[in-house]
Every structure is written in C-alpha cells, then in structure tokens.
Short mmCIF file of C-alpha atoms and ligand atoms in Angstrom, two decimals:
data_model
loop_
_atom_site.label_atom_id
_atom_site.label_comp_id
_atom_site.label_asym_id
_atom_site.label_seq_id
_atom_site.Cartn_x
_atom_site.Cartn_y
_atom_site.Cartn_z
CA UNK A 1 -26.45 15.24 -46.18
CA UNK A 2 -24.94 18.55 -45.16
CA UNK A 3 -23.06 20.65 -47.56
CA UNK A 4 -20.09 22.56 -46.74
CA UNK A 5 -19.88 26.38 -46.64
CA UNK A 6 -19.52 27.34 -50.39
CA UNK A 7 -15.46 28.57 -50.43
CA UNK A 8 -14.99 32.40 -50.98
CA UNK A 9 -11.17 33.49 -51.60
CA UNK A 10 -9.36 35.59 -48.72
CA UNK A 11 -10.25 38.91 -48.61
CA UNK A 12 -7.26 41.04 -48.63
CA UNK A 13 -6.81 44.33 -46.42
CA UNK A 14 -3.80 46.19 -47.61
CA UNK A 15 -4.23 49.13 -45.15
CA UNK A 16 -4.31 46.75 -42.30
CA UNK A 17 -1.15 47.37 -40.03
CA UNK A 18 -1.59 47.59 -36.04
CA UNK A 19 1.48 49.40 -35.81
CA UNK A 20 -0.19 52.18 -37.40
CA UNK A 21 -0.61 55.19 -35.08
CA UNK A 22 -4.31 55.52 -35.52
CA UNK A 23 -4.10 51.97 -34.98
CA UNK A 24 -2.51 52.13 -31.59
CA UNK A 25 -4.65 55.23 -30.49
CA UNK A 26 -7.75 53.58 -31.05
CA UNK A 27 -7.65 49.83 -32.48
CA UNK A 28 -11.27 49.46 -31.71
CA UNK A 29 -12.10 52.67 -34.01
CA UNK A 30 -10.27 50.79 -37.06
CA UNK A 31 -12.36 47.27 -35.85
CA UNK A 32 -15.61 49.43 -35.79
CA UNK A 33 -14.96 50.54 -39.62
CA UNK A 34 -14.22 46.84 -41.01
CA UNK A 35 -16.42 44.69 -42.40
CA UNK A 36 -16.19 41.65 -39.69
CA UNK A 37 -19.37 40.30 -39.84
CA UNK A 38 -19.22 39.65 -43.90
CA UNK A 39 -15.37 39.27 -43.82
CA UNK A 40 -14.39 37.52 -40.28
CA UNK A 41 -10.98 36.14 -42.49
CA UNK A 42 -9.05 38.55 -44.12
CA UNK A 43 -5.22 38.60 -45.05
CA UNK A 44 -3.23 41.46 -44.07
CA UNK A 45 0.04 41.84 -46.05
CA UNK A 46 1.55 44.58 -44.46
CA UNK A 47 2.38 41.66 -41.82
CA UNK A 48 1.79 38.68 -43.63
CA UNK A 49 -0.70 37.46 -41.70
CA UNK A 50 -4.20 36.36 -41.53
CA UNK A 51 -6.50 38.38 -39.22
CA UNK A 52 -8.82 36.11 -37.74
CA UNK A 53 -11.75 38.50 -35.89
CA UNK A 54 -14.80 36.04 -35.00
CA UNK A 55 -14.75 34.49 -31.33
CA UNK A 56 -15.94 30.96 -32.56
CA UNK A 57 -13.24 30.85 -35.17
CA UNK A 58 -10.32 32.00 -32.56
CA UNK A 59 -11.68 29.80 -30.07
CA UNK A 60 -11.70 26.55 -32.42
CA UNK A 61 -7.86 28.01 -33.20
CA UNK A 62 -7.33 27.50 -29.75
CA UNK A 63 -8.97 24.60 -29.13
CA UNK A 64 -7.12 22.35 -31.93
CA UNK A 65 -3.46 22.27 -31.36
CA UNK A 66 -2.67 19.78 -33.81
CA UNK A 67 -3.98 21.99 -36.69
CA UNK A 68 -2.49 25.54 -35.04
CA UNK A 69 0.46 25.23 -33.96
CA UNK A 70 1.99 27.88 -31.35
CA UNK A 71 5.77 28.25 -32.86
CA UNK A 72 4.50 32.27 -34.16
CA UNK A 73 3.33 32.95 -30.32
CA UNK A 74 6.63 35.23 -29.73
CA UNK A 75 8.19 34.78 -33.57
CA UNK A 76 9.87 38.57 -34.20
CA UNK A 77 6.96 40.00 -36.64
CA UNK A 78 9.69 41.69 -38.95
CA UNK A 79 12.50 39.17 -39.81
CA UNK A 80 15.89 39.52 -38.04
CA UNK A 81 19.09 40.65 -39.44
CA UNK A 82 21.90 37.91 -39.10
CA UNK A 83 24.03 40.04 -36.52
CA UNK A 84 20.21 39.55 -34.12
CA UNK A 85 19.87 36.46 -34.81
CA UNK A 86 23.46 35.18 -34.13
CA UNK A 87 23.24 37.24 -31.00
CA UNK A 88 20.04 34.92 -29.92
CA UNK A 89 21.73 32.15 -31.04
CA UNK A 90 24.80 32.19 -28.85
CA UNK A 91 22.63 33.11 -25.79
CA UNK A 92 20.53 29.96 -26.21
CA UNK A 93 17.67 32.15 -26.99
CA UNK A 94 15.57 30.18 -30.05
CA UNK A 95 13.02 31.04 -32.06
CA UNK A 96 10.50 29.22 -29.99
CA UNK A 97 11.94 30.49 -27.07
CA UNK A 98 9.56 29.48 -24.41
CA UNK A 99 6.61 27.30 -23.45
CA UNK A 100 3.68 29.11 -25.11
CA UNK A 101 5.65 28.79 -28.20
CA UNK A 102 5.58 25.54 -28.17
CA UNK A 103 3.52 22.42 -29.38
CA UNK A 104 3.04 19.16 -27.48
CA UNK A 105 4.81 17.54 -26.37
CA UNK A 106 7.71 19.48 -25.69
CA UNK A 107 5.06 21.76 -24.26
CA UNK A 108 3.28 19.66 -21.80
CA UNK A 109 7.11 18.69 -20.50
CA UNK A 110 6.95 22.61 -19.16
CA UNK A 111 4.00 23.74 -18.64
CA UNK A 112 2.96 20.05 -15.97
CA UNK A 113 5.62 21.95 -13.73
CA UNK A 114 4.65 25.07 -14.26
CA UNK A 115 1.10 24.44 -13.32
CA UNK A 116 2.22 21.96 -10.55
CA UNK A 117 4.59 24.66 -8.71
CA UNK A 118 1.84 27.14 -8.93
CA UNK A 119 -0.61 26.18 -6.91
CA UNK A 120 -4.20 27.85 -6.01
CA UNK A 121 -2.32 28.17 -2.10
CA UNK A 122 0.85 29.81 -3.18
CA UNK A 123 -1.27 32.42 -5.36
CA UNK A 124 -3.72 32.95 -2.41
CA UNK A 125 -0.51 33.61 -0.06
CA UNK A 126 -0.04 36.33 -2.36
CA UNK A 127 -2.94 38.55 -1.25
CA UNK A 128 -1.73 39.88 1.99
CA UNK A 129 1.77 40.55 0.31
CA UNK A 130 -0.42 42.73 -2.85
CA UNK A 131 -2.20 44.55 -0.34
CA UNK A 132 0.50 45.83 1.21
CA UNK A 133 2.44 46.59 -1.62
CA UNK A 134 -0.50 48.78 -3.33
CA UNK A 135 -0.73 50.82 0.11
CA UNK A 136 3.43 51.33 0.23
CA UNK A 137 2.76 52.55 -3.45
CA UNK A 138 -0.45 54.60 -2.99
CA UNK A 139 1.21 56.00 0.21
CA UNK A 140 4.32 57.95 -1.87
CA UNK A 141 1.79 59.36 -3.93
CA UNK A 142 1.11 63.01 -3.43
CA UNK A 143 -2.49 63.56 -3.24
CA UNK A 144 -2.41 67.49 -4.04
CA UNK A 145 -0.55 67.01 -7.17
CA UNK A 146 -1.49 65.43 -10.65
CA UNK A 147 0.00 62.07 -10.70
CA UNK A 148 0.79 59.13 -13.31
CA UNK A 149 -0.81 56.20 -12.42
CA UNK A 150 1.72 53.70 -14.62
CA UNK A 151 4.48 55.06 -12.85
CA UNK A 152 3.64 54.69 -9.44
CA UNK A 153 0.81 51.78 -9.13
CA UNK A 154 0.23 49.38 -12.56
CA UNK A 155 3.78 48.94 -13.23
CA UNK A 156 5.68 49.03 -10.42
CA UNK A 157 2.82 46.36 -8.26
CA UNK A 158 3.21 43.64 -11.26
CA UNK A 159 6.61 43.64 -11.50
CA UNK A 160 7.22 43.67 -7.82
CA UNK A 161 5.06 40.91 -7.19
CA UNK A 162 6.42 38.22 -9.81
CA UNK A 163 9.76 39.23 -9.41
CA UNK A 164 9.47 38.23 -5.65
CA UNK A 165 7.03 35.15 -6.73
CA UNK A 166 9.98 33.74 -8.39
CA UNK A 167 12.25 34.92 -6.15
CA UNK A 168 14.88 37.38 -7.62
CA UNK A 169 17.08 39.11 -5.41
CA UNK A 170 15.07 43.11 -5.34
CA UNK A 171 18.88 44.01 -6.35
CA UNK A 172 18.29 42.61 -9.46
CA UNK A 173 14.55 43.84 -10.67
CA UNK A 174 15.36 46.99 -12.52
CA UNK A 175 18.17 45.07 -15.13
CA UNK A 176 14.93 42.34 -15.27
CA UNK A 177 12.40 44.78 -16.13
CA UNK A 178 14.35 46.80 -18.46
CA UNK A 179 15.22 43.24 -20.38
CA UNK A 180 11.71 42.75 -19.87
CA UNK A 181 11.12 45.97 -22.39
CA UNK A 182 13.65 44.80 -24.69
CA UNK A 183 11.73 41.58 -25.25
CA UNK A 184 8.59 43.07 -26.43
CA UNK A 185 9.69 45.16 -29.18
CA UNK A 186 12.31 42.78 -30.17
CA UNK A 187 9.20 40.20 -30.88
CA UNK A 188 5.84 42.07 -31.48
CA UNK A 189 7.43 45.15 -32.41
CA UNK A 190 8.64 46.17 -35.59
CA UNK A 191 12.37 47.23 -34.49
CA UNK A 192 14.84 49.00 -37.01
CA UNK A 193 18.20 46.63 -37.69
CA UNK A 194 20.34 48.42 -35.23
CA UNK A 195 17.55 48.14 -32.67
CA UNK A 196 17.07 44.36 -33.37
CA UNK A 197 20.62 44.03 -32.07
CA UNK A 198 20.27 46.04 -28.86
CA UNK A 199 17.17 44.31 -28.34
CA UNK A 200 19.26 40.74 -28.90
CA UNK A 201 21.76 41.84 -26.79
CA UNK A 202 19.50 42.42 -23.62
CA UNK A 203 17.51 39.08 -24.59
CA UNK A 204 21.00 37.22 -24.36
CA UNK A 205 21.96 38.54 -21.07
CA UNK A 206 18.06 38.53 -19.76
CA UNK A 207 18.28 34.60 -20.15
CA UNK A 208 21.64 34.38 -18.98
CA UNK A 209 20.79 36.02 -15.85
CA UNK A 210 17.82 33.67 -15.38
CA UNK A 211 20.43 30.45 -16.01
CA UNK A 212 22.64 31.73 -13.11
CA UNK A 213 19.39 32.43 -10.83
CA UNK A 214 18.46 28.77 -11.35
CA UNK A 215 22.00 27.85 -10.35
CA UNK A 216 22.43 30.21 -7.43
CA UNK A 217 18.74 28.86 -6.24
CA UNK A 218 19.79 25.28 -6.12
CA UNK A 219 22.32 25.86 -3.57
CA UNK A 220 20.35 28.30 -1.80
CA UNK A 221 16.27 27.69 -1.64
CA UNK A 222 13.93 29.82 -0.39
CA UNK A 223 9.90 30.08 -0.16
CA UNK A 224 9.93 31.13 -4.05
CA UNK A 225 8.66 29.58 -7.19
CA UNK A 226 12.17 29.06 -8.66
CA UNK A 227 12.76 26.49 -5.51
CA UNK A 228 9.47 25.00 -5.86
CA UNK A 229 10.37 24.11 -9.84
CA UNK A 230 13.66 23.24 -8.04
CA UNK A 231 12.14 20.58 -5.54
CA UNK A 232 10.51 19.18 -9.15
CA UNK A 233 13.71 18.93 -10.88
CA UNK A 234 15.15 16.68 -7.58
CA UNK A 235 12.58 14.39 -7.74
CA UNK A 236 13.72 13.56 -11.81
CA UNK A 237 16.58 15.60 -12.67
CA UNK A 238 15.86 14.53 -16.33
CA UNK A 239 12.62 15.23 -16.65
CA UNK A 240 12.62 18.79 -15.57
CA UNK A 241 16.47 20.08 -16.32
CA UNK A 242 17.42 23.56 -15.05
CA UNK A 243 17.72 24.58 -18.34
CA UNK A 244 13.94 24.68 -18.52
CA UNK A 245 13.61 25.75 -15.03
CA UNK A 246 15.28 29.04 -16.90
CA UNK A 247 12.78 28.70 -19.33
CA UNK A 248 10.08 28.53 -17.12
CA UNK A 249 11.00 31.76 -15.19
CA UNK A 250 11.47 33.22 -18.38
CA UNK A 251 8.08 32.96 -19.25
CA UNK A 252 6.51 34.37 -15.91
CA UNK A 253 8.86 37.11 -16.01
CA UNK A 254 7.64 38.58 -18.76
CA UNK A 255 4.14 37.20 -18.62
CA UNK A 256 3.28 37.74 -14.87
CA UNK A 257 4.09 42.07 -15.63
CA UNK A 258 3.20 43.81 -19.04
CA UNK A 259 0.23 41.58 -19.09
CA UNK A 260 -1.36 42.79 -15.66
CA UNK A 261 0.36 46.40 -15.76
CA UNK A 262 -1.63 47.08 -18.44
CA UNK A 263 -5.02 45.30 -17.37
CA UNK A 264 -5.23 47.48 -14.43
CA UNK A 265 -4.45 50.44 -16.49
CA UNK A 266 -6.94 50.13 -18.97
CA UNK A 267 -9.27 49.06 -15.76
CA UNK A 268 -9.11 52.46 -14.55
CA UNK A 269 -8.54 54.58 -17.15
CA UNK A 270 -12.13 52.68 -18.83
CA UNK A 271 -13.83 53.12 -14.98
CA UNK A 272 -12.98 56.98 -15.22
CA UNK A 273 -13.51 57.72 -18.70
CA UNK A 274 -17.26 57.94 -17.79
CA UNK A 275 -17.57 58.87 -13.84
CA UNK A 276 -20.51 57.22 -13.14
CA UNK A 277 -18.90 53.78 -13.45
CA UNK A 278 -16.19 54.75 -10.80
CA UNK A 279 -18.29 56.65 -8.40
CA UNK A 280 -20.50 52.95 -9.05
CA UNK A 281 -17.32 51.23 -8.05
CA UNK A 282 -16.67 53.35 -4.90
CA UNK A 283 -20.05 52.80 -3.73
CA UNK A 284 -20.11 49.39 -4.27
CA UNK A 285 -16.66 47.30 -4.11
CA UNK A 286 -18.58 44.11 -4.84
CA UNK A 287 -18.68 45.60 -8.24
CA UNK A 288 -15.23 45.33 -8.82
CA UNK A 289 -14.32 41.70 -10.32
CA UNK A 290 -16.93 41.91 -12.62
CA UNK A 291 -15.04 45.34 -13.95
CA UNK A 292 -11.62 43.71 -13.97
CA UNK A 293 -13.29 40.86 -16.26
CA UNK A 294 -15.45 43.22 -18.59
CA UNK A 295 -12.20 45.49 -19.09
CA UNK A 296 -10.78 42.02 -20.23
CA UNK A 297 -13.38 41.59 -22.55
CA UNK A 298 -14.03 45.32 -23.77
CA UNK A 299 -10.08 46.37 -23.98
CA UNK A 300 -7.78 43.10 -23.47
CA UNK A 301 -4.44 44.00 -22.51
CA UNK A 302 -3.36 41.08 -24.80
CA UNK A 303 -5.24 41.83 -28.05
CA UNK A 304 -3.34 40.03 -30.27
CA UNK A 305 -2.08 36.26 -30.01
CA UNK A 306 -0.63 34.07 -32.91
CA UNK A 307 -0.85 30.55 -34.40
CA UNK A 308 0.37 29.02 -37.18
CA UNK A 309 -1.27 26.49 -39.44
CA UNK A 310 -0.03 22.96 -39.73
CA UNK A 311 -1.76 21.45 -42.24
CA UNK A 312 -4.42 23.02 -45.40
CA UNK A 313 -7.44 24.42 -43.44
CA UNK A 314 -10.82 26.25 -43.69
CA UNK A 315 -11.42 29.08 -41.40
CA UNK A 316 -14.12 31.54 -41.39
CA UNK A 317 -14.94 30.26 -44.73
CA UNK A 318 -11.66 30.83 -46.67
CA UNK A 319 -9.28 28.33 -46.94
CA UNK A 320 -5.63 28.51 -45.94
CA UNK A 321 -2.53 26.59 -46.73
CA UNK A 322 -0.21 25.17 -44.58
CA UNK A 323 2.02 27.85 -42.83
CA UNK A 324 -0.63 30.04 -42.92
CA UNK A 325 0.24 32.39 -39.81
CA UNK A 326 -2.79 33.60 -38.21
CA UNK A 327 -3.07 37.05 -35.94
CA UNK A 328 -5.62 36.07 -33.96
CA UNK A 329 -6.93 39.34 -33.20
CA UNK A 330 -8.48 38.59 -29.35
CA UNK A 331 -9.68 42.07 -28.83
CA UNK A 332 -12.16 41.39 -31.81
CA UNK A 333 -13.67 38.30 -30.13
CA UNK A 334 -14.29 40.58 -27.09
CA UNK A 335 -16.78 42.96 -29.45
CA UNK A 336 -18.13 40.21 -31.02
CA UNK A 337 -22.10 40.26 -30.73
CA UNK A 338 -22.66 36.87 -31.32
CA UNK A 339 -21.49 36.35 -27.73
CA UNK A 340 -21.68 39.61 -25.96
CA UNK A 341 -25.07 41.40 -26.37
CA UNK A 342 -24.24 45.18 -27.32
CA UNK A 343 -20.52 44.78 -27.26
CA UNK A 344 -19.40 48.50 -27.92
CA UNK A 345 -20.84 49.14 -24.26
CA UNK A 346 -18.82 48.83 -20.91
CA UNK A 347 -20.97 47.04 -18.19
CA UNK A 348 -19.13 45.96 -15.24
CA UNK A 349 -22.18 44.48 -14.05
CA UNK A 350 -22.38 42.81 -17.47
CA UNK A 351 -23.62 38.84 -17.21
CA UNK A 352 -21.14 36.26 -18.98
CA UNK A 353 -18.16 38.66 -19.34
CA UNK A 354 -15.53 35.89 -18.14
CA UNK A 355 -16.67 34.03 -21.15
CA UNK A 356 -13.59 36.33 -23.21
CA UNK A 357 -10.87 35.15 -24.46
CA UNK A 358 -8.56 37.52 -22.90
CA UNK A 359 -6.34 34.22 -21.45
CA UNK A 360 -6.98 32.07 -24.41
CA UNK A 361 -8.23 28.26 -23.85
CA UNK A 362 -7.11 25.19 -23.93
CA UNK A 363 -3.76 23.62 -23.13
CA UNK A 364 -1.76 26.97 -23.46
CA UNK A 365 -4.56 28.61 -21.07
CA UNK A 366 -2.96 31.68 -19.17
CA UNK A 367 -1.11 30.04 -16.17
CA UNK A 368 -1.46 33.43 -14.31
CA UNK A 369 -4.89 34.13 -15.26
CA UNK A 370 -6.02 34.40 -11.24
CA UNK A 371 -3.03 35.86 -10.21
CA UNK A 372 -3.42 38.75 -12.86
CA UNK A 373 -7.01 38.70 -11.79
CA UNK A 374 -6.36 39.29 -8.51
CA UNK A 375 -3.39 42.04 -8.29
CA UNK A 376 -6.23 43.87 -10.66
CA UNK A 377 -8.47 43.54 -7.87
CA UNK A 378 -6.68 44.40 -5.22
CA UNK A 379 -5.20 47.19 -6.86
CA UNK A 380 -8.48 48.67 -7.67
CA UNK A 381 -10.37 47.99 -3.95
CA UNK A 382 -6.85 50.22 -2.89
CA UNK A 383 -7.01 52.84 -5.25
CA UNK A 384 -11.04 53.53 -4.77
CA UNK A 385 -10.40 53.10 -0.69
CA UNK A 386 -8.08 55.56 -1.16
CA UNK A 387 -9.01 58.43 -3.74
CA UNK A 388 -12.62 57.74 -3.74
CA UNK A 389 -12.34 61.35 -5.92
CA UNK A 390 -9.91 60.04 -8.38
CA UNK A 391 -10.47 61.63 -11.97
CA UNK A 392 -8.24 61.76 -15.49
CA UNK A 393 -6.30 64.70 -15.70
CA UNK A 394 -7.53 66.35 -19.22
CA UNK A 395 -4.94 67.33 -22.07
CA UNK A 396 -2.27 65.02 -20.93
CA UNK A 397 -1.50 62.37 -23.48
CA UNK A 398 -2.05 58.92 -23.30
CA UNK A 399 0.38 56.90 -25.74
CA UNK A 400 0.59 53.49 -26.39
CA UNK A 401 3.94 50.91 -26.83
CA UNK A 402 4.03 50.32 -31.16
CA UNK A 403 3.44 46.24 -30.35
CA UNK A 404 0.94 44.27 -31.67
CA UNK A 405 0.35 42.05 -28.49
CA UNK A 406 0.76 44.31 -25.06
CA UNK A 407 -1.25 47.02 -24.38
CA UNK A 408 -2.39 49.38 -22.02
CA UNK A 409 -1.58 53.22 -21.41
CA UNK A 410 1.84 54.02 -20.57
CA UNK A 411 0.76 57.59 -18.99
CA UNK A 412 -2.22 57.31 -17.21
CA UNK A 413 -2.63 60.99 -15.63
CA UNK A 414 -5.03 61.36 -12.70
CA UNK A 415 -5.83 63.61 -9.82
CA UNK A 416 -6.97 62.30 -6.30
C1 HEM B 501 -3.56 39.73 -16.24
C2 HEM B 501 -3.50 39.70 -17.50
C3 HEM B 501 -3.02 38.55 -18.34
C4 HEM B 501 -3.47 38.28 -19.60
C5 HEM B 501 -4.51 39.09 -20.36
C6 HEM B 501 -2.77 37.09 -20.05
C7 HEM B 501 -2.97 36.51 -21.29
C8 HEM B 501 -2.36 35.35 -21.73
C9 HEM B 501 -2.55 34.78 -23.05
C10 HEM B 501 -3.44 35.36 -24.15
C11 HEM B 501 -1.80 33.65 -23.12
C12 HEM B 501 -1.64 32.71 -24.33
C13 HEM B 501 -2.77 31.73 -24.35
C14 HEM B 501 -2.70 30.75 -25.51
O1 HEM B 501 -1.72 30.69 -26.24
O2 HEM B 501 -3.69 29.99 -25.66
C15 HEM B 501 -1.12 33.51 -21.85
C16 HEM B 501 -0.26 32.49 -21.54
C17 HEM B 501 0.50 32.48 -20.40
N1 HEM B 501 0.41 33.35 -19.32
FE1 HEM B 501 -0.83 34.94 -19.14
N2 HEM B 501 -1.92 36.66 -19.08
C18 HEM B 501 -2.03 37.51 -18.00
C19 HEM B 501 -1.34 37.41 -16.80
C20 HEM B 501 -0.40 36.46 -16.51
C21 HEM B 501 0.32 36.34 -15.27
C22 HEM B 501 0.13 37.25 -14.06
C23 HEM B 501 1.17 35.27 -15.39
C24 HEM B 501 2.15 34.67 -14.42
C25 HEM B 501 2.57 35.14 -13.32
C26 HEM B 501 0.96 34.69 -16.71
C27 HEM B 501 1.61 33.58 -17.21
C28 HEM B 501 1.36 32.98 -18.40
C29 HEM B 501 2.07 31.80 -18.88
C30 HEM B 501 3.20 31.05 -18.17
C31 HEM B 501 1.53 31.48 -20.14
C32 HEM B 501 1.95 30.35 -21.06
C33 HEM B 501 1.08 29.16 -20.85
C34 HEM B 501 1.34 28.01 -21.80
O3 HEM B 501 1.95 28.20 -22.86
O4 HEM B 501 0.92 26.89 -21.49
N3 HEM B 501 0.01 35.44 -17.36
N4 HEM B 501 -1.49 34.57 -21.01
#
C-alpha cells in the first residue's frame, strides 16, 4: 500500500514581501536565493499568504477548482478602509468583481459568452488592424533620438487594440486606461488609505462607464465585441443580462492591456539584453513565436496569480486549512527544472516552452492568450523590420509598478 508523504509544518519566510524594491528590481534574484527545491510551500506573513513555487503543485491548484477557489484572484492584498469599500459598494463594484474571480457556476454563466463572442475569426481579423497600428506607432518615432519603447509601442498597441475590440468610442480611451491604472494598485498593490479611496473612486466610475457603453451599444451595434455579447444577451435576455455584459468588458479591459504591454516589453528588453539573441531574431523572423513564448516562461508578465483554499488540504507537503490563500507565484513554475531543462537560461529556440503557465489552465484559462500572443508577435516582426539596429540605451532606469501581479518595464529606453 502506498504511504503518504510524511507531513512537515509550513515553513515560514518573514522577509518575503514582493513589494519590496529589490523584489521588484529583480524577483528572480530573490527566487534564485530561496530554498525551492527543499521548501516549494512556504508562508509569507508580510502578506498572509502561502507562496506556492513548484509547477506541479500550481498546476494541480489550477486544475481543481472545487478545492481552490478563485474569490482572492483580484481581492485588494491590504484590507480596505470603510470610506473604499463603501465607495465600491455603491458603484456595484464587489469583492469578486469579475469572472476570474469567480467559482462555478456563476463563472461558467460568463465566461460560455465570453469564449463564444470571441472567436478564433474575430481574433484573426485582428492582424491586419495590429499591423497597421505598430507601423502608425513605429512611424512617429524619431529614429536619431533615444526613445522609450513603453511610451510609444507596448502600451499604446494593447490598449488601442482592445479598446477598439470591444468597441469604445477612441474619445473615451484615455479616462479607460487611466481607470485601468487605478485598478491595479487598488487590488495587487499595497495603496495608502487616502489612495484606496482615489483608487475606489476611479473603479466606481470605470464600471459605470462600462454600464452606459453596454446601454448605448444596444441601441447602436457595431462590428465590436460588446455587440457580439449583445446579439447573446437577445437570444436569452436572462441568461446573459447587461449587467454582466459590463462585467465581461470589464474584464478584457483590463486584461486584454497591462497583460500584453508588458509581455512585449519584457520580450524586447530580454532579446536586447544580450545582442546576439536580437541580431538572431532579425536574421531569422521564424524565430520569433518561440521568443514571445520563452519570455512567457523566463519573465511572465503575470507572475503572480491567487487562489484560495476551500476545504483542509496538502500541498507541497504541508498541510493547509481552509481559507488558506495561496500566491501562486507563476514566475517560479517558469524556472522550475523539473520541467524546463536549465531554466535560468533564455532560449528562444528552446523546445516545450509553451508548456508555462504564464495563462494558467483549466476552466479560468486566459481567454486572450492568442490574442496577447499575437499583438507580441506582430509587434516584434515590426520593430526588428524596422530598427534591425535597435539597442538599450545604458544608464537610463528601468522601474517597475509596486504590484504583485503585472509586470513589465515601464521605461524601456532604446536607440534605433
Ligand atoms: C499576453 C499576456 C497575457 C497573460 C500573461 C495573461 C494571463 C492570464 C492569467 C494568468 C489568467 C488567470 C488564469 C487562471 O486564473 O487560471 C488570465 C485570465 C484571463 N485573461 Fe489573460 N493574459 C494575457 C492576455 C490577455 C488578453 C489579451 C486578454 C483579452 C483581450 C485576456 C483576457 C483574459 C480573461 C477574460 C481572463 C479570465 C478568464 C476566466 O476567468 O475564465 N488576457 N490571463
């Protein structure tokens, strides 16, 4: 008969906290220096959370919904003060505000629309309109000066394209982005009181923007994802309201643009770190999705996602209560040699590297994961076409937004 794993007691790691600077400059420095392989559990009380590092473990996290339950996914990591949270409250904003918060059923009620309105065809449809929009942003660049990349190609391209996916009037895509910001310190940040308030403020009008875009959609459709939900909701008005329609967009919004801003950043700034990699690229374009998928694996731009536990478990070998919230630390799975041979090394031509868990797995699987994919890819065919002679610009700085979920460089400073 087999016998279980004999129980060892969580290790505890008070010096553990992601918002720590050193942290955020170089997460995979403070991985390299922990004990993973002996301790793949380990309880981090400056968050009050358990850092799960092993792939296997994460992935069985993922994989068992009943036992994990999503309601941390976006939970505010420092607690709210009332004024916040009565600010949320009146703006219908809850604390499992959207779908990847949420457990089945209420979550298969979303995300069967979500998945039905975006189709492989209306993605596809998309390429000709990326394309374009990375050469109208490469062409205001000026190639004799030293330029920041985040400012005019990774965050301007995602934002542009999901904002038009679902259809928002351009008018209206600065207030949506800026919300956008608001959003992910307000949840993965760790925001002083006053902030928390701002932050509530913006999250309040943010969704009641998106409630009057549903409403001004169903009297006016167009070729746009928010029609497409809206076509859904007219077949069974009850079992798609456009109250979650709201919901729904308020998930892409957010989703469909930190997420991908920051892949492509830490795309290029990992290709030109070490120059033989891009001048690899430029020679050889074919090269390039197998980059875009090792940069998910080697430096996620989601490293961190978050479960909590429903019922008394045993994970890694420790056991947890109920309630147990878990920081599923995805970056870690990425370095994980068990799966990826020589994991501290960047090899775009690296076998198996979609096997990460950069989009998790299972029924909250990332509903954009080819769309992200493939603004990444386009972006990077137009920037190597382009400024085949692209390099980092040395001495600038390269800082990081204090969240423990989205990241990527918000300067990336390059010369053509
Ligand atoms: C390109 C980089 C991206 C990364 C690394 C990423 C990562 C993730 C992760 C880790 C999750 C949670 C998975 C889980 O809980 O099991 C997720 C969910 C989701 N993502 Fe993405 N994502 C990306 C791009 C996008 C884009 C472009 C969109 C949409 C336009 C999108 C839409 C969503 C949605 C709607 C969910 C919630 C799915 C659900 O709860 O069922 N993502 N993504």
């Amino acid at each position: 008969m087999a016998t279980e794993p004999e129980q060892v007691q969580c290790p505890v790691r008070a010096d553990f906290d992601p918002l720590d600077p050193a942290f955020l400059e170089d997460p995979y420095a403070v991985l390299a220096s922990l004990p993973v392989s002996e301790e793949p559990v380990f309880y981090a009380p400056a968050l009050d959370y358990y850092v799960v590092t092993r792939y296997a473990d994460v992935e069985a996290v993922f994989l068992d919904p009943h036992s994990y339950s999503a309601a941390t996914a976006q939970l505010p990591l420092v607690p709210l003060v009332p004024a916040a949270r009565e600010i949320l409250a009146a703006g219908g904003h809850r604390p499992q505000p959207s779908m990847v918060s949420l457990d089945p059923p209420a979550h298969t009620r979303l995300r069967r629309p979500t998945s039905r309105a975006f189709t492989p065809r209306r993605v596809a449809a998309m390429e000709a309109q990326i394309r374009a929009t990375v050469d109208e942003l490469l062409d205001a660049v000026d190639p004799a000066a030293p330029f920041d990349l985040v400012a005019a190609l990774t965050f301007p391209l995602p934002a542009s394209i999901v904002f038009s996916f679902m259809g928002v009037p351009e008018d209206d895509r600065a207030r949506l982005k800026e919300w956008c910001g608001h959003r992910a310190t307000l949840a993965w940040g760790r925001p002083a009181p006053d902030e928390q308030v701002e932050h509530a403020e913006s999250m309040a009008a943010y969704r009641g923007y998106l409630r009057e875009l549903v409403a001004a959609k169903a009297d006016a459709r167009g070729d746009d994802y928010a029609s497409a939900l809206l076509a859904i909701h007219d077949e069974d008005p009850e079992a798609l309201t456009h109250e979650e329609i709201a919901s729904i967009l308020f998930s892409l919004s957010f989703a469909g643009h930190e997420t991908t801003n920051n892949l492509i950043g830490n795309l290029v700034r990992r290709l030109l770190e070490d120059r033989s990699r891009w001048e690899a690229i430029v020679a050889d374009p074919s090269l390039i999705p197998g980059a875009v998928d090792e940069t998910l694996r080697f430096d996620t731009s989601v490293p961190v996602w978050r479960r909590v536990t429903t019922r008394p478990v045993t994970l890694g070998g420790v056991d947890l209560p109920e309630g147990a919230k878990l920081f599923l630390w995805l970056a870690a799975t990425g370095r994980d040699g068990a799966v990826f041979p020589d994991p501290d090394r960047f090899d775009p031509q690296r076998e198996g590297a979609h096997h990460h868990l950069a989009f998790g797995k299972g029924i909250h699987y990332c509903a954009g994961a080819s769309l992200g994919k493939l603004e990444a890819r386009l972006a990077l065919e137009g920037l190597t076409g382009r400024f085949p002679g692209l390099r980092l610009v040395e001495g600038r700085p390269m800082p990081f937004h204090p969240n423990i979920s989205f990241r990527g460089p918000l300067q990336l400073w390059v010369q053509a």
